Short mmCIF file of C-alpha atoms in Angstrom, two decimals:
data_model
loop_
_atom_site.label_atom_id
_atom_site.label_comp_id
_atom_site.label_asym_id
_atom_site.label_seq_id
_atom_site.Cartn_x
_atom_site.Cartn_y
_atom_site.Cartn_z
CA THR A 1 0.00 0.00 0.00
CA GLY A 2 3.00 2.36 0.10
CA LEU A 3 2.58 4.88 -2.75
CA CYS A 4 4.68 7.96 -3.42
CA LYS A 5 2.83 11.19 -3.95
CA GLY A 6 3.10 12.62 -7.44
CA SER A 7 4.08 9.30 -9.04
CA VAL A 8 2.47 8.73 -12.41
CA PRO A 9 1.35 5.19 -13.06
CA GLU A 10 2.77 3.54 -16.10
CA VAL A 11 0.27 3.28 -18.90
CA VAL A 12 -0.03 -0.22 -20.25
CA LYS A 13 -0.41 -0.14 -23.96
CA PRO A 14 -3.09 -2.37 -25.39
CA VAL A 15 -1.99 -5.42 -27.27
CA GLU A 16 -3.03 -5.29 -30.85
CA VAL A 17 -4.72 -8.41 -32.06
CA ALA A 18 -4.48 -9.31 -35.71
CA ALA A 19 -7.78 -9.28 -37.46
CA ALA A 20 -9.08 -12.66 -38.34
CA PRO A 21 -9.58 -13.32 -42.02
CA SER A 22 -13.03 -12.56 -43.12
CA SER A 23 -15.05 -15.62 -43.82
CA GLY A 24 -17.73 -13.70 -45.61
CA ARG A 25 -20.07 -13.51 -42.54
CA THR A 26 -20.37 -11.09 -39.61
CA GLU A 27 -19.53 -12.69 -36.18
CA ALA A 28 -21.35 -11.53 -33.03
CA GLY A 29 -19.37 -9.58 -30.37
CA ALA A 30 -18.41 -10.97 -26.93
CA TRP A 31 -21.37 -9.18 -25.24
CA GLY A 32 -23.88 -10.09 -27.89
CA SER A 33 -25.30 -7.95 -30.64
CA ASP A 34 -28.10 -6.53 -28.46
CA PHE A 35 -25.88 -5.46 -25.45
CA ASP A 36 -25.54 -1.70 -24.88
CA PRO A 37 -22.76 -0.86 -22.34
CA SER A 38 -23.94 2.75 -21.85
CA ALA A 39 -27.48 1.63 -21.08
CA PHE A 40 -26.16 -1.05 -18.69
CA ILE A 41 -24.01 1.49 -16.82
CA SER A 42 -26.82 4.03 -16.65
CA GLU A 43 -29.35 1.43 -15.51
CA HIS A 44 -27.33 -0.79 -13.15
CA LEU A 45 -24.36 1.28 -11.94
CA ALA A 46 -26.37 4.50 -11.52
CA LEU A 47 -23.55 6.79 -12.61
CA LYS A 48 -24.19 10.46 -12.16
CA GLY A 49 -23.64 12.76 -15.12
CA ASP A 50 -23.35 12.06 -18.79
CA SER A 51 -21.53 8.78 -19.54
CA SER A 52 -21.40 9.46 -23.27
CA LYS A 53 -18.10 11.32 -22.80
CA PHE A 54 -16.40 7.96 -22.20
CA ASP A 55 -17.49 6.80 -25.67
CA ALA A 56 -15.12 9.22 -27.38
CA MET A 57 -12.11 8.24 -25.21
CA GLU A 58 -9.47 5.90 -26.48
CA ILE A 59 -8.77 2.63 -24.74
CA PRO A 60 -5.37 3.78 -23.36
CA GLU A 61 -7.04 6.83 -21.85
CA LEU A 62 -9.78 4.67 -20.36
CA ARG A 63 -7.15 2.24 -19.04
CA LYS A 64 -5.16 5.13 -17.56
CA LEU A 65 -8.33 6.51 -16.00
CA CYS A 66 -9.19 3.06 -14.65
CA ILE A 67 -5.69 2.64 -13.19
CA GLY A 68 -5.89 6.13 -11.66
CA GLN A 69 -9.23 5.32 -10.08
CA GLY A 70 -7.73 2.05 -8.82
CA LEU A 71 -4.80 3.94 -7.32
CA LYS A 72 -7.21 6.36 -5.70
CA SER A 73 -9.11 3.40 -4.31
CA VAL A 74 -5.86 1.88 -3.00
CA VAL A 75 -4.81 5.20 -1.44
CA LEU A 76 -8.24 5.66 0.12
CA SER A 77 -8.11 2.07 1.36
CA HIS A 78 -4.67 2.78 2.84
CA LEU A 79 -5.91 6.00 4.47
CA MET A 80 -8.96 4.19 5.78
CA SER A 81 -6.74 1.39 7.13
CA VAL A 82 -4.44 3.95 8.78
CA ARG A 83 -7.48 5.72 10.22
CA GLN A 84 -8.89 2.44 11.47
CA ASP A 85 -5.51 1.50 12.99
CA LYS A 86 -5.35 4.91 14.64
CA GLU A 87 -8.87 4.54 15.98
CA VAL A 88 -8.03 1.03 17.19
CA GLN A 89 -4.86 2.38 18.87
CA GLU A 90 -6.85 5.21 20.43
CA ALA A 91 -9.49 2.73 21.57
CA ASP A 92 -6.74 0.46 22.93
CA ALA A 93 -5.17 3.46 24.68
CA LYS A 94 -8.55 4.35 26.16
CA VAL A 95 -9.01 0.73 27.23
CA VAL A 96 -5.53 0.72 28.80
CA GLU A 97 -6.29 4.03 30.51
CA LEU A 98 -9.62 2.67 31.71
CA GLU A 99 -7.90 -0.48 32.94
CA LYS A 100 -5.33 1.67 34.77
CA THR A 101 -8.15 3.77 36.22
CA VAL A 102 -10.07 0.64 37.23
CA SER A 103 -6.89 -0.84 38.71
CA THR A 104 -6.20 2.41 40.59
CA LEU A 105 -9.78 2.58 41.84
CA GLN A 106 -9.68 -1.10 42.79
CA SER A 107 -6.41 -0.54 44.65
CA ARG A 108 -7.89 2.49 46.42
CA HIS A 109 -11.02 0.49 47.18
CA ASP A 110 -8.96 -2.40 48.56
CA LYS A 111 -6.83 -0.04 50.66
CA GLU A 112 -9.90 1.82 51.91
CA GLU A 113 -11.66 -1.47 52.63
CA ALA A 114 -8.60 -2.75 54.51
CA ARG A 115 -8.36 0.54 56.43
CA LEU A 116 -12.06 0.47 57.30
CA LYS A 117 -11.82 -3.19 58.31
CA LYS A 118 -8.82 -2.42 60.50
CA GLU A 119 -10.62 0.57 62.00
CA ILE A 120 -13.77 -1.50 62.57
CA ASP A 121 -11.72 -4.26 64.23
CA TYR A 122 -9.99 -1.64 66.40
CA LEU A 123 -13.35 -0.10 67.36
CA LYS A 124 -14.75 -3.56 68.12
CA LYS A 125 -11.76 -4.33 70.35
CA GLU A 126 -12.06 -0.94 72.03
CA LYS A 127 -15.79 -1.51 72.55
CA GLU A 128 -15.20 -5.00 73.95
CA ALA A 129 -12.41 -3.70 76.20
CA ASP A 130 -14.62 -0.84 77.39
CA ALA A 131 -17.54 -3.23 77.98
CA ASN A 132 -15.27 -5.61 79.91
CA LYS A 133 -13.89 -2.69 81.95
CA ARG A 134 -17.39 -1.42 82.69
CA LYS A 135 -18.46 -4.94 83.66
CA LYS A 136 -15.43 -5.36 85.92
CA ASP A 137 -15.98 -1.92 87.48
CA LYS A 138 -19.63 -2.81 88.05
CA GLU A 139 -18.71 -6.14 89.61
CA ASP A 140 -16.07 -4.46 91.78
CA SER A 141 -18.59 -1.79 92.84
CA LEU A 142 -21.19 -4.45 93.62
CA ALA A 143 -18.61 -6.46 95.57
CA GLU A 144 -17.56 -3.35 97.50
CA LEU A 145 -21.20 -2.45 98.20
CA GLN A 146 -21.85 -6.05 99.28
CA MET A 147 -18.86 -5.90 101.64
CA LYS A 148 -20.05 -2.59 103.07
CA HIS A 149 -23.57 -3.98 103.40
CA ASP A 150 -22.31 -7.12 105.13
CA ALA A 151 -20.12 -5.01 107.43
CA ALA A 152 -23.06 -2.71 108.23
CA VAL A 153 -25.33 -5.71 108.88
CA ASP A 154 -22.67 -7.30 111.11
CA LEU A 155 -22.25 -4.02 112.97
CA LEU A 156 -26.02 -3.66 113.40
CA ASN A 157 -26.27 -7.25 114.58
CA LYS A 158 -23.43 -6.66 117.03
CA GLN A 159 -25.01 -3.44 118.27
CA HIS A 160 -28.36 -5.20 118.52
CA ALA A 161 -26.78 -8.01 120.52
CA GLU A 162 -25.07 -5.48 122.77
CA ASP A 163 -28.34 -3.57 123.17
CA VAL A 164 -30.16 -6.82 123.95
CA ALA A 165 -27.47 -7.68 126.50
CA LEU A 166 -27.70 -4.20 128.04
CA LEU A 167 -31.48 -4.44 128.11
CA GLY A 168 -31.19 -7.85 129.75
CA LYS A 169 -28.84 -6.45 132.36
CA ALA A 170 -31.08 -3.42 132.88
CA LYS A 171 -34.11 -5.70 133.19
CA ALA A 172 -32.28 -7.86 135.72
CA ASN A 173 -31.21 -4.77 137.66
CA LEU A 174 -34.74 -3.40 137.57
CA THR A 175 -36.07 -6.77 138.70
CA ARG A 176 -33.61 -6.84 141.58
CA LEU A 177 -34.43 -3.23 142.41
CA ARG A 178 -38.15 -4.01 142.30
CA ASN A 179 -37.66 -7.00 144.54
CA ALA A 180 -35.52 -4.94 146.90
CA CYS A 181 -38.15 -2.22 146.94
CA ILE A 182 -40.86 -4.78 147.65
CA VAL A 183 -38.77 -6.25 150.46
CA ALA A 184 -38.04 -2.78 151.81
CA LEU A 185 -41.71 -1.84 151.65
CA CYS A 186 -42.68 -5.03 153.42
CA GLN A 187 -40.02 -4.40 156.05
CA GLN A 188 -41.19 -0.82 156.45
CA ALA A 189 -44.79 -1.98 156.73
CA ARG A 190 -43.80 -4.50 159.37
CA ASP A 191 -41.66 -1.92 161.14
CA ALA A 192 -44.54 0.53 160.92
CA ALA A 193 -46.86 -2.06 162.44
CA LEU A 194 -44.36 -2.74 165.22
CA THR A 195 -43.88 0.97 165.75
CA SER A 196 -47.64 1.45 165.91
CA GLU A 197 -47.86 -1.25 168.56
CA ASP A 198 -44.96 0.33 170.47
CA VAL A 199 -46.64 3.72 170.22
CA LYS A 200 -49.87 2.24 171.53
CA ASP A 201 -48.00 0.57 174.37
CA LEU A 202 -46.25 3.84 175.14
CA GLU A 203 -49.54 5.69 175.05
CA ASP A 204 -51.05 3.12 177.38
CA GLU A 205 -48.06 3.43 179.71
CA ASN A 206 -48.23 7.20 179.47
CA ALA A 207 -51.92 7.16 180.30
CA ALA A 208 -51.25 4.85 183.23
CA LEU A 209 -48.50 7.15 184.47
CA LYS A 210 -50.77 10.15 184.13
CA GLU A 211 -53.47 8.42 186.16
CA GLU A 212 -50.92 7.35 188.76
CA MET A 213 -49.52 10.85 189.01
CA ALA A 214 -53.01 12.27 189.17
CA ASP A 215 -53.86 9.91 192.01
CA LYS A 216 -50.69 10.86 193.84
CA TYR A 217 -51.46 14.52 193.34
CA VAL A 218 -54.94 14.07 194.70
CA ASP A 219 -53.70 12.07 197.66
CA GLY A 220 -50.85 14.40 198.32
#
């Protein structure tokens, strides 16, 4: 397909064929006697313009024109092939660029996913550690409160026992005091009775003495 610009194609001269000896009759042409090339071109090839101008051209000129059109077709085919190759290269470059972009995005996605996974794992561990710490602190607080409660209950029980013992002692003392008071009252009542009898005896003796003294005074 490599053609140099400005090169003129070599014109191939037609080969002259010796006329066959006339046999006294007219032979039909290769296309038949009723074939009209101009009508065929106008009807089937749909050429634009007037095709009658080609009728006056010599065969070498027609061959040269045909070769020129062939060269144009080859050049156009070459240009089209180059254009297609360029478009294919551009498409390949775009595909490579897209693949690089996809690879870059995939790498970023993988890195981001790994980072997020690492961060999530770290947060999970931190959450678990915090939950365990809170649980341990709660258990320690409950244990401390239980110890304080047990100590307070023991202290209250001890104080209650001491109070019960003191109340028992106080009750015993009060009982003894009551008994002593009862005994003292009984003794005082008995002493009072004895004293009353003594007083009566003394009064009787005093009355007797008064009568005796009165008698002596009267006699005297």
